[in-house]
Tab-separated table of C-alpha atoms and ligand atoms in Angstrom:
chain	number	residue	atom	x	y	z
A	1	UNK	CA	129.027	30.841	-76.913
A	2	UNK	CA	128.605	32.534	-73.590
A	3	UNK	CA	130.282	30.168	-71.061
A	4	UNK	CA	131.961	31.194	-67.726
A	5	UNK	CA	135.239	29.605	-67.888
A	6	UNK	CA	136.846	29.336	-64.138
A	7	UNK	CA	140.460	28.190	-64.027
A	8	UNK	CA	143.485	27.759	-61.471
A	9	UNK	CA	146.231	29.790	-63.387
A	10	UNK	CA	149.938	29.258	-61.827
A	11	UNK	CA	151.532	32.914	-61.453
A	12	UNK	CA	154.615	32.045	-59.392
A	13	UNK	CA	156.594	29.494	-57.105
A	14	UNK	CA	153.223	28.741	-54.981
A	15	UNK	CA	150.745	31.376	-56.451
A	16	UNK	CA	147.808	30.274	-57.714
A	17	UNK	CA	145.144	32.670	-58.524
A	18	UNK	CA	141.467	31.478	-59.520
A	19	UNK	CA	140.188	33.580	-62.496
A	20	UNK	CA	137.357	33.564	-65.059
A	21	UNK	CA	139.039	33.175	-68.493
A	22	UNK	CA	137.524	33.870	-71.803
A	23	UNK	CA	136.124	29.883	-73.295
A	24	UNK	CA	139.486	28.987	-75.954
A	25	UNK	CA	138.841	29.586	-79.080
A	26	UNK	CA	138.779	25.683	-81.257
A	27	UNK	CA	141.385	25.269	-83.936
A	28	UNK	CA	140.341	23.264	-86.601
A	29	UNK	CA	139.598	19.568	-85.841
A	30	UNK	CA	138.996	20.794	-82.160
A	31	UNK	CA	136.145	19.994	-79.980
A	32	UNK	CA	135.378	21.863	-76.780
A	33	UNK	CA	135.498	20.037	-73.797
A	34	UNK	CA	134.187	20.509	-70.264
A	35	UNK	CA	136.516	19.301	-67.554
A	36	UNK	CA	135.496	16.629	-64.809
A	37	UNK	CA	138.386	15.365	-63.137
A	38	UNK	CA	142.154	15.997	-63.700
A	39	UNK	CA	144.739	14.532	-62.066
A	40	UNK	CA	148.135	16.040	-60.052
A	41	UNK	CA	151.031	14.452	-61.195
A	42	UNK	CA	154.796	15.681	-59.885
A	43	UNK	CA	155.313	17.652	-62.687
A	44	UNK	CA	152.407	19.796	-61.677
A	45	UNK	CA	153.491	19.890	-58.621
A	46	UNK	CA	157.238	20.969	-59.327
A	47	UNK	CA	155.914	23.801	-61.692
A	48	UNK	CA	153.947	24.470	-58.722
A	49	UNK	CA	156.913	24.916	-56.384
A	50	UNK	CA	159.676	26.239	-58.901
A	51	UNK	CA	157.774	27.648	-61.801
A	52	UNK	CA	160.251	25.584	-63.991
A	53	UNK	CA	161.444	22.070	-64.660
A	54	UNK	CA	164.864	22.261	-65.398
A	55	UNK	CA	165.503	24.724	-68.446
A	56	UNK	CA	161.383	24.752	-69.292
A	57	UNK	CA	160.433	27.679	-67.108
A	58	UNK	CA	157.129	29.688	-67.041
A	59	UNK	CA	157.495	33.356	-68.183
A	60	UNK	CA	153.817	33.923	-67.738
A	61	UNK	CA	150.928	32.712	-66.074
A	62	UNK	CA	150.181	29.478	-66.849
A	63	UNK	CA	147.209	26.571	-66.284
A	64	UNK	CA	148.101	23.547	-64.863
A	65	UNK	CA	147.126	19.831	-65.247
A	66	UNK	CA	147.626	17.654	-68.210
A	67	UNK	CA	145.464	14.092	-67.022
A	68	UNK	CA	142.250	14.933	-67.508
A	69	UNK	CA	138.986	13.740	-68.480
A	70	UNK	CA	135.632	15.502	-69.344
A	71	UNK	CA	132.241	15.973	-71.641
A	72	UNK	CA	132.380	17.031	-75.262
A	73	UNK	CA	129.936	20.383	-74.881
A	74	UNK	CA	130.802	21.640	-78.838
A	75	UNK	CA	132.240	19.675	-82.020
A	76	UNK	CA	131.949	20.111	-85.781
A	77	UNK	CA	128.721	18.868	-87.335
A	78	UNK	CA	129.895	15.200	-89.161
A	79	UNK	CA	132.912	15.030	-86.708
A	80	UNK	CA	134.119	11.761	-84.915
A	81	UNK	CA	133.242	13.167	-81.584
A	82	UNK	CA	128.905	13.562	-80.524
A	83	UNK	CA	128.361	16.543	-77.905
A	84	UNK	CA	127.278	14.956	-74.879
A	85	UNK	CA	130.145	12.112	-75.023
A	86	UNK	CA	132.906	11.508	-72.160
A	87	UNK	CA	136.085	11.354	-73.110
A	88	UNK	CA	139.770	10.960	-71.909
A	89	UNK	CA	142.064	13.531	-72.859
A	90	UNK	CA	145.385	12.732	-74.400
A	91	UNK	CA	147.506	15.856	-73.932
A	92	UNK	CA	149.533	16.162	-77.108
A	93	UNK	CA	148.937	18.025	-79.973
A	94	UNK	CA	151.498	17.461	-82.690
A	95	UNK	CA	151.946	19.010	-85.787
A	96	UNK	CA	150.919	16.258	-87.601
A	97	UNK	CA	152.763	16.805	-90.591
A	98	UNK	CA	156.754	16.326	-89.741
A	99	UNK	CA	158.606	13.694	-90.229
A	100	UNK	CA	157.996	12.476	-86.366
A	101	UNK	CA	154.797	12.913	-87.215
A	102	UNK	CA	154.262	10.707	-90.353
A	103	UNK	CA	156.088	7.781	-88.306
A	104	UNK	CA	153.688	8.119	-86.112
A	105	UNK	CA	155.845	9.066	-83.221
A	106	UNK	CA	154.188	12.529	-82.310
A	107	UNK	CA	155.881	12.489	-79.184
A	108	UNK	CA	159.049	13.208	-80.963
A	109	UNK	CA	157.312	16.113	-82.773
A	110	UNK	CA	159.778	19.518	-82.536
A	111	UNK	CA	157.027	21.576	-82.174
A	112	UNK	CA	154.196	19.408	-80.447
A	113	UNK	CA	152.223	21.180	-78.017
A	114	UNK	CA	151.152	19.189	-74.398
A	115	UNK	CA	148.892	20.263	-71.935
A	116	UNK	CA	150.439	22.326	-68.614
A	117	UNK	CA	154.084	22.370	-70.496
A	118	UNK	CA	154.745	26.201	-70.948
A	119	UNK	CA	153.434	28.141	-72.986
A	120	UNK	CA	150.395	25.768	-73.107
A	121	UNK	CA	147.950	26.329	-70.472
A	122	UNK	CA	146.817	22.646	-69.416
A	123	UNK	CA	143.389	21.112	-68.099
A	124	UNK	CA	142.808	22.921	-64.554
A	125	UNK	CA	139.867	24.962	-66.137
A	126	UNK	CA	136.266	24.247	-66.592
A	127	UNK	CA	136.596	24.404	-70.267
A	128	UNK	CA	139.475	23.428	-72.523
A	129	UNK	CA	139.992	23.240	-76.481
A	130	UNK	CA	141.388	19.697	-77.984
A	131	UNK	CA	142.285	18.097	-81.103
A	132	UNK	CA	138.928	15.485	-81.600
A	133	UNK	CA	141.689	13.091	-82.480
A	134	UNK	CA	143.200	13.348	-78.984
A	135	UNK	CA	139.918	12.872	-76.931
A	136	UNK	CA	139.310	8.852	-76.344
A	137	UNK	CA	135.581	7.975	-75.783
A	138	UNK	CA	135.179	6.248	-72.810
A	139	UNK	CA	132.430	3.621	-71.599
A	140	UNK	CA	129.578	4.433	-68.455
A	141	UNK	CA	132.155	1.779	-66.420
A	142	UNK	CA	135.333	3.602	-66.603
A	143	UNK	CA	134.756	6.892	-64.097
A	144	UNK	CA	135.885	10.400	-64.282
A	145	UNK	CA	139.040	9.875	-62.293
A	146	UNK	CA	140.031	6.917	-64.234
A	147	UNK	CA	139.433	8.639	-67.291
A	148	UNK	CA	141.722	11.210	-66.260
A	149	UNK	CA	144.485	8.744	-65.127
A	150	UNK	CA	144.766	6.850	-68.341
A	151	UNK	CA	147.348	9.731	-68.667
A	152	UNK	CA	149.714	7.929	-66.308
A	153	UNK	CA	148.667	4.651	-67.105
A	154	UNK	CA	149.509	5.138	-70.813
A	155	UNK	CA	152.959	6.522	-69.732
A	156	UNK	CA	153.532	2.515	-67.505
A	157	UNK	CA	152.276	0.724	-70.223
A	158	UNK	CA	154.341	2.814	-73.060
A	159	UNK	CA	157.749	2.033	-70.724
A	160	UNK	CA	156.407	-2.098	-71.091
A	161	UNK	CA	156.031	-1.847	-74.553
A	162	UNK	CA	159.459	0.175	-74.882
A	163	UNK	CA	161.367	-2.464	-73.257
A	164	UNK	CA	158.549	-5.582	-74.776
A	165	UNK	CA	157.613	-7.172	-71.386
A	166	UNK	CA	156.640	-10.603	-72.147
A	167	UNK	CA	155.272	-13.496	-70.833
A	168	UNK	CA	157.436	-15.075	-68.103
A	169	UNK	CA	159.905	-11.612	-67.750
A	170	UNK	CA	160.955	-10.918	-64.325
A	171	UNK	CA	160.686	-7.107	-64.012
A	172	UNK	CA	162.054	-4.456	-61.435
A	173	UNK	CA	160.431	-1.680	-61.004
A	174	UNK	CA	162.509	1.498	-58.834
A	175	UNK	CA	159.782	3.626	-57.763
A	176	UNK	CA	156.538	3.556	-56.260
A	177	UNK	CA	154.790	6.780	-57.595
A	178	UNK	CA	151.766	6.594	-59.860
A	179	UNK	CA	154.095	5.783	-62.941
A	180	UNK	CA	155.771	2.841	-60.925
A	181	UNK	CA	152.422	1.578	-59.365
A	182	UNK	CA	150.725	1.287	-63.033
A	183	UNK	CA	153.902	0.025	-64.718
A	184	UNK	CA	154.218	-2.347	-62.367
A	185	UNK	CA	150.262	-3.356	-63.103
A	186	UNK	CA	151.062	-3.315	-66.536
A	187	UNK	CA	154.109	-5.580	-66.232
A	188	UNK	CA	151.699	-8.091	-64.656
A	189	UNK	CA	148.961	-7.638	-66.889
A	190	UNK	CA	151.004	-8.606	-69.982
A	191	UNK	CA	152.620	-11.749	-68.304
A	192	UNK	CA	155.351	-10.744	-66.719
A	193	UNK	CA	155.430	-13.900	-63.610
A	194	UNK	CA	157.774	-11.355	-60.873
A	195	UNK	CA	157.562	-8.090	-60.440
A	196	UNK	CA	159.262	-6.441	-57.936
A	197	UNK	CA	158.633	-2.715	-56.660
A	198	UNK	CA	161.185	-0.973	-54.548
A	199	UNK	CA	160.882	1.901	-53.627
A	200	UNK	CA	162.000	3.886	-49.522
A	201	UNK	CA	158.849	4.529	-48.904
A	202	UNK	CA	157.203	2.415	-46.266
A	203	UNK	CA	153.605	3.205	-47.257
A	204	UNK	CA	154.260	3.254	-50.978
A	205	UNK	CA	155.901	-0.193	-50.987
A	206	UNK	CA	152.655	-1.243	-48.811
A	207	UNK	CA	150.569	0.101	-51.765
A	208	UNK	CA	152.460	-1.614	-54.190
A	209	UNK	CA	152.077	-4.844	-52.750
A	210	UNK	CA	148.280	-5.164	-52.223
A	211	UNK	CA	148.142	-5.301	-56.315
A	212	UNK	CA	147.660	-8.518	-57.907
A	213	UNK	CA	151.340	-10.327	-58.770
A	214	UNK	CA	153.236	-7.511	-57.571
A	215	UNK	CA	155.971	-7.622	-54.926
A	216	UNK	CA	156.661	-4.212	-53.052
A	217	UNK	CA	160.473	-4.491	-51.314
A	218	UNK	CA	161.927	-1.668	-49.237
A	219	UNK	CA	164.956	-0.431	-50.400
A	220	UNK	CA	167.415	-0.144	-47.595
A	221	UNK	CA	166.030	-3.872	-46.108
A	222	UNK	CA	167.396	-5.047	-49.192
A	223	UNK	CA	170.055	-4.043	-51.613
A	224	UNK	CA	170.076	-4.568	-55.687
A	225	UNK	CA	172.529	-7.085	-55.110
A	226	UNK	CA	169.889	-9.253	-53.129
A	227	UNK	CA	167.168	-8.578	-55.189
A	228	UNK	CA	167.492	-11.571	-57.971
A	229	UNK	CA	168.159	-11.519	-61.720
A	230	UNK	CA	165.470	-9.340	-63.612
A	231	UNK	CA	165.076	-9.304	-67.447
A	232	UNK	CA	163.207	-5.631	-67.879
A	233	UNK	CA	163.874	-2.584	-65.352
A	234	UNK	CA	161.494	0.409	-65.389
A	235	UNK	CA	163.383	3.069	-63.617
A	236	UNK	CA	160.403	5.459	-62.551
A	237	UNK	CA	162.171	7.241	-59.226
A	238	UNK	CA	164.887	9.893	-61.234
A	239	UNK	CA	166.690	9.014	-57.966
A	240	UNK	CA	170.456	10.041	-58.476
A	241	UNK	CA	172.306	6.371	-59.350
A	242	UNK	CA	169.277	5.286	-59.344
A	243	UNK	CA	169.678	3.802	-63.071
A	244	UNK	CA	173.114	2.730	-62.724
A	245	UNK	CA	172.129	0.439	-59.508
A	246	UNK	CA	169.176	-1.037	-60.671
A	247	UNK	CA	171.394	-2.271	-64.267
A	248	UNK	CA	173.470	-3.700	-61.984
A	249	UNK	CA	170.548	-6.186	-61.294
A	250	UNK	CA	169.827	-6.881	-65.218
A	251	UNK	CA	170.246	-10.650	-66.549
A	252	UNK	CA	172.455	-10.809	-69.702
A	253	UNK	CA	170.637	-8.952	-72.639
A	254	UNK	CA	168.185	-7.310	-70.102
A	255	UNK	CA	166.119	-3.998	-70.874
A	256	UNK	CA	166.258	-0.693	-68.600
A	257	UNK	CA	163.528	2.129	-69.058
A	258	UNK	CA	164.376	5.329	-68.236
A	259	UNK	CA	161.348	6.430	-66.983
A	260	UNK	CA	161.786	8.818	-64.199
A	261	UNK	CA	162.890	12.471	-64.366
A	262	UNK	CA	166.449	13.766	-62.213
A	263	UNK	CA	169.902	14.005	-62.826
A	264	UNK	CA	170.953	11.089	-64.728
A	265	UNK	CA	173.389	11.586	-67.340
A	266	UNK	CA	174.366	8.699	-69.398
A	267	UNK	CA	177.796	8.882	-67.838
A	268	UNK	CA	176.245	7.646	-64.437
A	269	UNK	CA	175.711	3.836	-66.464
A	270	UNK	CA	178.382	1.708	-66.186
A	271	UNK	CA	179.499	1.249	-69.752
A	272	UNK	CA	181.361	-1.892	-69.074
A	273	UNK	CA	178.343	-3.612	-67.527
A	274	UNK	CA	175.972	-2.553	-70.721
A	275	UNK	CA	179.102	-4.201	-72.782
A	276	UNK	CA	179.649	-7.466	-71.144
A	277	UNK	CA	175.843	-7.873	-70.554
A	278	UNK	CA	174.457	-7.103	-73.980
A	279	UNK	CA	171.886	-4.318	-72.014
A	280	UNK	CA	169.505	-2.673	-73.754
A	281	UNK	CA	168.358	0.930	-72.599
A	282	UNK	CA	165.598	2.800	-73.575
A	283	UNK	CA	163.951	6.624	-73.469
A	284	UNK	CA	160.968	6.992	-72.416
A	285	UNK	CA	159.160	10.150	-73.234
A	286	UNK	CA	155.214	10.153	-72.761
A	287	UNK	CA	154.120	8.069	-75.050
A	288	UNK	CA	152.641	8.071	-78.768
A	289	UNK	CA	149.416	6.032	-80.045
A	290	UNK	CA	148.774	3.964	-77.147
A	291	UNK	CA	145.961	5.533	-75.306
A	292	UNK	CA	143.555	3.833	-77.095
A	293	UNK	CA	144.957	0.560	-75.276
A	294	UNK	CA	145.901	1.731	-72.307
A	295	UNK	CA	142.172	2.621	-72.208
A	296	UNK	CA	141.053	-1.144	-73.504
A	297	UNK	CA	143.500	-2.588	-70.334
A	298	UNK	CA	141.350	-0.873	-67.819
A	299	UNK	CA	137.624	-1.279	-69.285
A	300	UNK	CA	138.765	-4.856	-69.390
A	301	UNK	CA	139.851	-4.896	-65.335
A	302	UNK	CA	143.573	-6.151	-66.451
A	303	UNK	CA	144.713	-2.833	-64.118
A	304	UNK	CA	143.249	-0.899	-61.213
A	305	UNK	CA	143.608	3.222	-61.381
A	306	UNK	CA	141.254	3.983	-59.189
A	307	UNK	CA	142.946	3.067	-56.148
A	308	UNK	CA	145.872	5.770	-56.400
A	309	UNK	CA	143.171	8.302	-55.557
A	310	UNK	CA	143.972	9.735	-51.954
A	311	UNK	CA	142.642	12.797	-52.107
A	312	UNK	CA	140.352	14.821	-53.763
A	313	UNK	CA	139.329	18.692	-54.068
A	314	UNK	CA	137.092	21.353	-56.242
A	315	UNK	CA	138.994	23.724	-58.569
A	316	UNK	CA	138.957	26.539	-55.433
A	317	UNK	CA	141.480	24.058	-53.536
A	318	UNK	CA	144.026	23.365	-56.299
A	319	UNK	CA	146.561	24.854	-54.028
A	320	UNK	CA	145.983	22.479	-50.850
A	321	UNK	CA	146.042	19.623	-54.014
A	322	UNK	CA	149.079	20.864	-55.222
A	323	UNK	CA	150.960	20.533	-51.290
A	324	UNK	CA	149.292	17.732	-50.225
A	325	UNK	CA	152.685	15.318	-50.566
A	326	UNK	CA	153.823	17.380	-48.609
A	327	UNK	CA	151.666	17.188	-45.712
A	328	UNK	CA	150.599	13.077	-45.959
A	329	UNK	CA	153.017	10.481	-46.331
A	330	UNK	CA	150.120	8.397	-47.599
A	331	UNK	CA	149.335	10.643	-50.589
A	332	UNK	CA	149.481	9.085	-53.897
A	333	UNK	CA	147.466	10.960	-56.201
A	334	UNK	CA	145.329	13.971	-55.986
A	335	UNK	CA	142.292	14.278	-58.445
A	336	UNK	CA	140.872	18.395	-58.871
A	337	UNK	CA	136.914	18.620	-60.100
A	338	UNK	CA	136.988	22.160	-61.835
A	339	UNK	CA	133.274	21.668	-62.085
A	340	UNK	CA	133.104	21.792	-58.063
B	401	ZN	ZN1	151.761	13.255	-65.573
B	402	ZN	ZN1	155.173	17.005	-85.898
């Protein structure tokens, strides 16, 4: 198959270079897929800045972008997956036959591959080889940019199902990103009656608050210690203390998410407080076999991705996508179109 194949390739802190690359070749159980929309999230954009995350660091050029959504343009004959069909792209590919694997949490797998997390060039390319299992159909309602951001949404709904939000739980959420916006949505959505959003952001907490049952506070106004009783925290920010401050406002037997990425060793908790309280805290690492409902939550309205959209740009401008929180306070999420 002749195809050109344009794609933003990462070369260095802040050096993005727009080549033609040859189409991947399809492993087995692969379709091809052609990109519409993928999404910037801040792991992107750290990559972007750094080229590395902490130990992970890129020793060679490498394609960013792991929410993403697109067209199935070549599939086995039989196969789940009809050319012509849109799809959301779940990023991992596990091994499939570990023991993580087998229990059916891939996300555990030692040697799982995930799209934009080096070596494995992600989504910012016109064309891009997936497992069929890993591509979600999606129906005419759901757009390209929600398609794409069922990435994050599967990551808010996987910290609620973590910690097993239920009806009547008053939940915290520290953080006012995308992850903390949709968890927050998702926290409503499965019955939680309060849900609080702090965050220091004046314009984020203003976001946060025009969705349906949720509460955005300023932190800084108002301390943990004013903010009530909460039975679930999703800690989205990776704000240093950040986890150990936001415990502090868990009712006995509560549930913490660790959500967010920074410097948070364990020793930061207050032991003592976990003890006395009975608190529960829990990982949260992507996500494993819930895009299927994360998907299902926003056919059926329960959550609204479409409004973290800011800004948008074609493939060429993946750079000005990749700075643009740092140039607009408002800017929430950026979607690329590698077909523009
Ligand atoms: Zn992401
Ligand atoms: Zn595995």
């Amino acid at each position: 198959m002749t195809m050109d194949n344009i794609a933003a390739v990462l070369y260095g802190p802040r050096e993005i270079r727009i080549e033609n690359r040859d189409v991947p070749q399809r492993r087995p159980g692969d379709v091809l897929v052609r990109v519409l929309a993928v999404g910037v999230c801040g792991s992107d954009v750290h990559y972007y800045r750094h080229a590395q995350i902490g130990d992970t660091r890129i020793d060679k050029p490498i394609i960013l972008g792991h929410e993403a959504s697109g067209v199935v343009v070549e599939a086995d004959d039989g196969g789940q997956l009809a050319v012509g069909q849109r799809v959301s792209i779940e990023p991992h590919r596990p091994c499939g036959h570990c023991r993580e694997c087998i229990a059916g949490r891939y996300n555990m797998c030692r040697t799982v591959e995930f799209l934009a997390h080096p070596p494995t060039d992600g989504a910012l390319a016109q064309i891009i080889a997936v497992p069929a299992a890993f591509c979600f159909p999606v129906s005419d309602s759901v757009s390209d940019d929600e398609a794409a951001l069922v990435e994050p949404l599967a990551v808010g709904l996987w910290a609620a199902t973590r910690t097993r939000i239920t009806a009547g739980d008053r939940v915290l959420v520290v953080g006012a990103g995308p992850i903390g916006l949709l968890a927050a949505q998702v926290a409503n959505a499965v019955g939680a009656t309060t849900v609080i959003v702090v965050d220091v952001s004046t314009p984020r907490i203003n976001k946060a608050s025009t969705y349906p049952g949720v509460n955005g506070t300023l932190l800084g106004d108002v301390g943990y210690s004013e903010l009530g009783e909460f039975d679930v925290v999703i800690e989205c920010s990776g704000a240093p203390g950040a986890l150990r401050d936001a415990a502090s406002a868990l009712a006995p037997r509560g549930r913490i998410a660790a959500v967010g990425i920074g410097r948070n060793p364990l020793s930061e908790l207050d032991i003592l407080l976990i003890q006395s309280r009975e608190l529960e805290l829990y990982g949260v690492y992507r996500y494993a076999g819930i895009y299927d409902r994360a998907i299902a939550l926003l056919e059926a309205g329960r959550v609204d991705v479409a409004s973290l959209v800011t800004h948008r740009f074609p493939l060429a401008q993946t750079d000005e996508a990749m700075s643009i929180g740092e140039t607009d306070p408002d800017a929430i999420k950026a979607i690329i179109y590698p077909q523009r």
